[in-house]
Structures are given as structure tokens and as C-alpha cells.
Amino acid sequence: MKFADFVSPEAIRADLEADDKEGVVREMTSALMEAGKVAAEEYESIVKAILKREELGSTGIGRGVAVPHTKHPSVENLVGTVGVSAAGVDFASLDGDKVHLFFLLISPPDRPGDHLRALENISRQLRDETFCKFLKQSKASQDILQLLEEADNNQFVS
Amino acid sequence: MTGDRLRGWQSMRESRATRIAVVAIEAGLHARPAELFVRRAQQFASTINVIKERQCVDAKSILNVLSLAAEKGTVLTLEAVGEDAEDAVDALAELVNNGFAVDETRNQEQSS
């Protein structure tokens, strides 16, 4: 699976304003709502489900990266977006570091394989330090989109 | 006697162990089970690799374990080298084969 298969370009945010976990989840879910990927009436339900998942254990997987996610019956396909926080957010990460790079995923409950393949793509690409560094330095959503496209074209990982 | 003990000690320190495990968890090794797997792996001193077909990754790195996209039914080879190699592959194989049942229950208890 490629980034283009699940990341909504209009929902990418290079300048997250939130400074805590719930704020980031709300900001990114709003971005998906504004992009028409999630229904307005499902917004609260989705935010709550993502935060509930965080209670089980932080999705801050280290290297300044977090993958907040949930299954939700209101989506028919896997939807996701990318957010960057220049200041970093305390996300209770596994390694304790602040998180600068967020991949938020919402998947249909009956498609665990798609979710797994999206995680596979994100984690595989992020193993490349250059890709990781460039994403964190992105100042505009267009920069992020371009990096994701380059990653999809295997310019970072052979 | 002393020689035997020394040899035994040396082979224990350098021991290598391998186990095959089949992913039992319905949703595959997604973020939560991958995290539990990595945390368990980190409890051992041995170097541990997880192998899926031609991919071989560090069992102590969540980015690496997630990049396997190990779905239900995936056969994983666990390989450890070090003084606690046997214990390490036993513990990890049990986690994978049993679908993380023990830990999921523990988490539910904690969160309720």
C-alpha cells in the first residue's frame, strides 16, 4: 500500500497548533472532516474512539512519530492524514520523546488487512532517517505531499 | 568437572535459539500487539531477529516489527543469540502463537 492510497492531500497539516494529545487528534480529525473524508456528525465519536485507543498504550512509536488510529463504522475505506508539529507534542511515547510527526488513520472495522498494510508502509518508510527528517522539517502541506509521493516512488527505500 | 562447567557456561553465553511461530491474532501484528512484542523482546539481553519470508528485522524495534505487516496466519521465525536466547524465543513465540491473549486480558483489567 502507498501513502497515496490512504492519505487525503487536502487534510495534510504542516503546522499543527495543538500542544497536547487530544488537541492533535481533534485538529487532524477536523482536517479530515473539512476534506470531506469523515462526516461532521461522526466527529466526536471518532475523536473519542482514537483517544480511547491511546489509553490502551500510546501510539507514539518512537523517533518522534505517532500513529493515532481507530476503527470506525462510518468510513467505507481507510482514510488518513499527516500532521507536523514544529514544537513537538508530549504524546506519552514509548521512548519518552516529543512527537513531531503524526499519521492519523481511521479504518473500516471489517478491513484489518488494510490497516496493517498502511502501518507497514508508514513504518517501513520512516525507517529511512532522511525521509523522517525531511518530513519533520516540512513547512507547507505541499512539501509533505511531495515527500509522500517521492516515498511512494521508492526514492527513499529501495 | 571445572572444565565441563566452564564449557557449559560458555555455550550458554553464546547460545543461539530458533522458534517458528504463527500469528494467531485476528487483526495481525498491528500497533498494539507489535508494541507488546517489542516490549517483551526488550526484556532479554539477546540479539533477536524476526524473519518473515525474506525480511529479517530487529525484534526490539517497533518500526521494524510493524514493517513486516504480519497478518493472521503469517509464519514468523524467531532467532536469538545471547545468554538468554532460549528464554527469549520461547517467550516471544508464545506471545505470537497465543494471540497475545494474556496481555490483552491484563490490559482490559487495567483499563476497567
Short mmCIF file of C-alpha atoms in Angstrom, two decimals:
data_model
loop_
_atom_site.label_atom_id
_atom_site.label_comp_id
_atom_site.label_asym_id
_atom_site.label_seq_id
_atom_site.Cartn_x
_atom_site.Cartn_y
_atom_site.Cartn_z
CA MET A 1 0.00 0.00 0.00
CA LYS A 2 1.18 3.51 -0.82
CA PHE A 3 0.64 6.81 1.00
CA ALA A 4 -1.50 7.98 -1.92
CA ASP A 5 -3.90 5.10 -1.18
CA PHE A 6 -4.93 6.48 2.21
CA VAL A 7 -3.58 9.99 2.81
CA SER A 8 -6.01 12.78 1.87
CA PRO A 9 -3.90 15.59 0.38
CA GLU A 10 -6.37 18.31 1.46
CA ALA A 11 -6.22 17.12 5.06
CA ILE A 12 -2.44 17.33 5.44
CA ARG A 13 -1.34 19.89 8.05
CA ALA A 14 2.26 21.12 8.17
CA ASP A 15 1.62 23.49 11.05
CA LEU A 16 -0.31 21.77 13.81
CA GLU A 17 -1.24 24.27 16.52
CA ALA A 18 -2.30 21.83 19.23
CA ASP A 19 0.10 21.26 22.11
CA ASP A 20 -1.43 18.15 23.67
CA LYS A 21 -2.62 14.70 22.61
CA GLU A 22 -6.34 15.43 22.49
CA GLY A 23 -5.72 18.69 20.65
CA VAL A 24 -3.70 16.96 17.94
CA VAL A 25 -6.35 14.27 17.48
CA ARG A 26 -9.08 16.92 17.22
CA GLU A 27 -7.11 19.09 14.81
CA MET A 28 -6.29 16.21 12.48
CA THR A 29 -9.80 14.73 12.60
CA SER A 30 -11.17 18.21 11.81
CA ALA A 31 -8.84 18.37 8.83
CA LEU A 32 -10.29 15.08 7.56
CA MET A 33 -13.80 16.42 8.15
CA GLU A 34 -13.04 19.61 6.20
CA ALA A 35 -11.61 17.47 3.41
CA GLY A 36 -14.94 15.63 3.30
CA LYS A 37 -13.44 12.32 4.43
CA VAL A 38 -15.39 11.96 7.68
CA ALA A 39 -18.96 13.10 8.39
CA ALA A 40 -19.41 16.06 10.74
CA GLU A 41 -21.89 14.12 12.90
CA GLU A 42 -19.27 11.39 13.44
CA TYR A 43 -16.53 13.80 14.53
CA GLU A 44 -16.94 13.45 18.31
CA SER A 45 -17.40 9.70 18.09
CA ILE A 46 -14.19 9.31 16.06
CA VAL A 47 -12.15 11.57 18.36
CA LYS A 48 -13.36 9.63 21.41
CA ALA A 49 -12.52 6.29 19.79
CA ILE A 50 -8.98 7.43 18.92
CA LEU A 51 -8.39 8.74 22.45
CA LYS A 52 -9.75 5.51 23.92
CA ARG A 53 -7.22 3.58 21.86
CA GLU A 54 -4.46 5.83 23.22
CA GLU A 55 -5.48 4.83 26.75
CA LEU A 56 -4.51 1.22 25.95
CA GLY A 57 -1.00 2.38 25.16
CA SER A 58 0.42 5.36 23.34
CA THR A 59 0.72 5.08 19.57
CA GLY A 60 3.84 7.21 19.86
CA ILE A 61 6.17 4.59 18.41
CA GLY A 62 9.42 6.49 18.88
CA ARG A 63 11.65 8.62 16.62
CA GLY A 64 9.23 11.50 17.15
CA VAL A 65 6.45 9.67 15.34
CA ALA A 66 2.90 8.76 16.42
CA VAL A 67 0.19 6.83 14.62
CA PRO A 68 -3.11 7.66 16.38
CA HIS A 69 -5.82 5.45 14.89
CA THR A 70 -9.14 3.72 15.30
CA LYS A 71 -11.61 1.52 13.55
CA HIS A 72 -14.86 3.31 12.84
CA PRO A 73 -18.03 2.06 11.14
CA SER A 74 -18.69 5.45 9.49
CA VAL A 75 -15.86 5.08 6.97
CA GLU A 76 -16.03 2.77 3.97
CA ASN A 77 -12.35 2.95 3.12
CA LEU A 78 -9.21 3.55 5.09
CA VAL A 79 -8.73 7.30 5.45
CA GLY A 80 -5.74 9.08 6.88
CA THR A 81 -3.79 12.26 7.08
CA VAL A 82 -0.39 13.58 8.10
CA GLY A 83 0.40 16.37 10.55
CA VAL A 84 3.64 18.01 11.58
CA SER A 85 4.24 19.93 14.79
CA ALA A 86 7.38 22.07 14.81
CA ALA A 87 7.26 22.48 18.60
CA GLY A 88 6.52 18.81 19.27
CA VAL A 89 3.79 17.35 21.47
CA ASP A 90 4.04 15.24 24.60
CA PHE A 91 2.31 12.06 23.42
CA ALA A 92 3.48 9.66 26.15
CA SER A 93 5.66 7.95 23.53
CA LEU A 94 7.39 4.64 24.07
CA ASP A 95 10.77 6.41 24.14
CA GLY A 96 9.50 9.47 26.03
CA ASP A 97 10.44 11.89 23.24
CA LYS A 98 8.11 14.59 21.99
CA VAL A 99 6.24 13.76 18.80
CA HIS A 100 6.66 15.94 15.72
CA LEU A 101 5.17 13.69 13.07
CA PHE A 102 1.64 12.29 13.13
CA PHE A 103 -0.10 9.79 10.89
CA LEU A 104 -3.79 9.55 11.81
CA LEU A 105 -5.71 6.57 10.45
CA ILE A 106 -9.41 5.65 10.50
CA SER A 107 -10.27 2.25 9.11
CA PRO A 108 -13.47 0.31 8.45
CA PRO A 109 -13.89 -2.38 11.16
CA ASP A 110 -14.03 -5.21 8.61
CA ARG A 111 -10.72 -4.38 6.90
CA PRO A 112 -7.92 -5.14 9.37
CA GLY A 113 -5.59 -6.04 6.50
CA ASP A 114 -5.71 -2.53 5.02
CA HIS A 115 -4.88 -1.01 8.38
CA LEU A 116 -1.96 -3.40 8.75
CA ARG A 117 -0.63 -2.56 5.29
CA ALA A 118 -0.90 1.18 5.97
CA LEU A 119 1.09 0.70 9.19
CA GLU A 120 3.58 -1.38 7.23
CA ASN A 121 4.05 1.39 4.69
CA ILE A 122 4.42 4.12 7.31
CA SER A 123 6.87 2.17 9.46
CA ARG A 124 8.92 0.94 6.51
CA GLN A 125 9.31 4.44 5.07
CA LEU A 126 10.06 6.00 8.44
CA ARG A 127 12.98 3.62 8.96
CA ASP A 128 14.71 5.91 6.48
CA GLU A 129 16.15 8.75 8.54
CA THR A 130 16.29 11.18 5.62
CA PHE A 131 12.58 10.77 4.90
CA CYS A 132 11.79 11.17 8.60
CA LYS A 133 13.96 14.30 8.91
CA PHE A 134 12.59 15.97 5.77
CA LEU A 135 9.00 15.35 6.86
CA LYS A 136 9.62 16.94 10.26
CA GLN A 137 11.20 19.96 8.57
CA SER A 138 8.25 20.48 6.21
CA LYS A 139 6.79 23.96 6.38
CA ALA A 140 3.89 23.52 3.96
CA SER A 141 1.43 20.75 3.22
CA GLN A 142 2.67 20.80 -0.37
CA ASP A 143 6.17 19.82 0.87
CA ILE A 144 4.71 16.89 2.81
CA LEU A 145 2.66 15.76 -0.18
CA GLN A 146 5.75 15.85 -2.37
CA LEU A 147 7.76 13.80 0.14
CA LEU A 148 4.97 11.22 0.35
CA GLU A 149 4.91 10.99 -3.45
CA GLU A 150 8.68 10.53 -3.54
CA ALA A 151 8.38 7.80 -0.92
CA ASP A 152 5.63 6.14 -2.97
CA ASN A 153 8.03 6.16 -5.91
CA ASN A 154 10.60 4.38 -3.77
CA GLN A 155 13.01 7.27 -3.69
CA PHE A 156 13.83 6.69 -0.03
CA VAL A 157 13.64 2.94 0.43
CA SER A 158 14.97 0.50 -2.12
CA MET B 1 34.46 -31.09 36.35
CA THR B 2 35.53 -27.48 36.33
CA GLY B 3 36.23 -27.78 32.62
CA ASP B 4 32.75 -29.13 31.97
CA ARG B 5 31.21 -26.35 33.93
CA LEU B 6 33.25 -23.78 32.04
CA ARG B 7 32.26 -25.20 28.69
CA GLY B 8 28.64 -25.26 29.77
CA TRP B 9 28.86 -21.66 30.86
CA GLN B 10 30.47 -20.60 27.61
CA SER B 11 27.95 -22.35 25.41
CA MET B 12 25.15 -20.80 27.45
CA ARG B 13 26.58 -17.34 26.92
CA GLU B 14 26.84 -17.81 23.18
CA SER B 15 23.72 -19.85 22.69
CA ARG B 16 21.57 -19.45 19.64
CA ALA B 17 17.92 -20.43 19.58
CA THR B 18 15.24 -20.51 16.90
CA ARG B 19 11.47 -20.93 17.07
CA ILE B 20 8.74 -20.85 14.47
CA ALA B 21 5.55 -19.02 15.40
CA VAL B 22 2.29 -18.42 13.54
CA VAL B 23 0.47 -15.14 14.04
CA ALA B 24 -2.77 -16.07 15.79
CA ILE B 25 -4.22 -12.65 16.49
CA GLU B 26 -7.17 -11.93 14.17
CA ALA B 27 -6.10 -8.42 13.13
CA GLY B 28 -2.44 -9.34 12.64
CA LEU B 29 0.55 -7.69 14.29
CA HIS B 30 -0.88 -4.16 14.35
CA ALA B 31 0.41 -1.37 16.57
CA ARG B 32 -0.71 -2.67 19.97
CA PRO B 33 0.48 -6.30 19.69
CA ALA B 34 3.66 -5.08 17.96
CA GLU B 35 4.32 -2.84 20.93
CA LEU B 36 3.74 -5.71 23.38
CA PHE B 37 6.00 -7.93 21.30
CA VAL B 38 8.79 -5.33 21.24
CA ARG B 39 8.49 -4.62 24.96
CA ARG B 40 8.79 -8.33 25.70
CA ALA B 41 11.78 -8.65 23.37
CA GLN B 42 13.47 -5.74 25.11
CA GLN B 43 13.37 -7.65 28.39
CA PHE B 44 16.03 -10.00 27.03
CA ALA B 45 19.72 -9.35 26.62
CA SER B 46 20.00 -11.47 23.47
CA THR B 47 20.01 -10.06 19.98
CA ILE B 48 16.68 -11.14 18.49
CA ASN B 49 15.58 -11.16 14.87
CA VAL B 50 12.13 -11.77 13.42
CA ILE B 51 12.08 -13.25 9.97
CA LYS B 52 9.14 -13.24 7.58
CA GLU B 53 9.97 -14.79 4.22
CA ARG B 54 12.92 -12.70 3.01
CA GLN B 55 12.56 -9.90 5.54
CA CYS B 56 14.69 -10.09 8.66
CA VAL B 57 14.24 -7.35 11.26
CA ASP B 58 15.23 -6.39 14.79
CA ALA B 59 12.62 -7.71 17.24
CA LYS B 60 13.31 -4.80 19.60
CA SER B 61 12.32 -2.06 17.17
CA ILE B 62 8.64 -1.32 16.71
CA LEU B 63 9.21 0.38 13.34
CA ASN B 64 10.89 -2.81 12.19
CA VAL B 65 8.25 -5.17 13.56
CA LEU B 66 5.41 -3.09 12.11
CA SER B 67 7.09 -3.09 8.72
CA LEU B 68 6.56 -6.86 8.50
CA ALA B 69 2.77 -6.37 8.18
CA ALA B 70 2.35 -9.83 9.68
CA GLU B 71 -1.26 -10.83 9.12
CA LYS B 72 -3.06 -13.67 10.85
CA GLY B 73 -1.53 -16.97 9.75
CA THR B 74 1.86 -15.46 8.88
CA VAL B 75 4.74 -17.77 9.77
CA LEU B 76 7.48 -15.96 11.64
CA THR B 77 10.91 -17.31 12.50
CA LEU B 78 12.34 -16.01 15.74
CA GLU B 79 16.10 -16.14 16.10
CA ALA B 80 18.03 -15.12 19.19
CA VAL B 81 21.71 -15.05 20.01
CA GLY B 82 22.87 -14.46 23.56
CA GLU B 83 22.85 -15.78 27.07
CA ASP B 84 19.04 -15.84 27.33
CA ALA B 85 18.36 -16.84 23.72
CA GLU B 86 16.21 -19.88 24.58
CA ASP B 87 14.02 -17.97 27.02
CA ALA B 88 13.67 -15.09 24.61
CA VAL B 89 12.41 -17.11 21.64
CA ASP B 90 10.16 -19.18 23.93
CA ALA B 91 8.52 -16.10 25.38
CA LEU B 92 8.07 -14.38 22.01
CA ALA B 93 6.80 -17.49 20.24
CA GLU B 94 4.24 -17.94 22.99
CA LEU B 95 3.03 -14.37 22.56
CA VAL B 96 2.66 -14.74 18.80
CA ASN B 97 1.13 -18.24 18.88
CA ASN B 98 -1.35 -17.42 21.61
CA GLY B 99 -2.60 -14.21 20.09
CA PHE B 100 -1.39 -12.07 22.97
CA ALA B 101 -4.31 -13.39 25.00
CA VAL B 102 -2.66 -12.96 28.37
CA ASP B 103 -1.58 -9.39 27.82
CA GLU B 104 -4.83 -8.25 26.25
CA THR B 105 -6.70 -9.53 29.30
CA ARG B 106 -4.30 -7.77 31.60
CA ASN B 107 -4.80 -4.51 29.73
CA GLN B 108 -8.55 -4.77 29.88
CA GLU B 109 -8.34 -5.30 33.61
CA GLN B 110 -6.11 -2.29 33.96
CA SER B 111 -8.34 -0.04 31.92
CA SER B 112 -11.58 -1.11 33.58
#
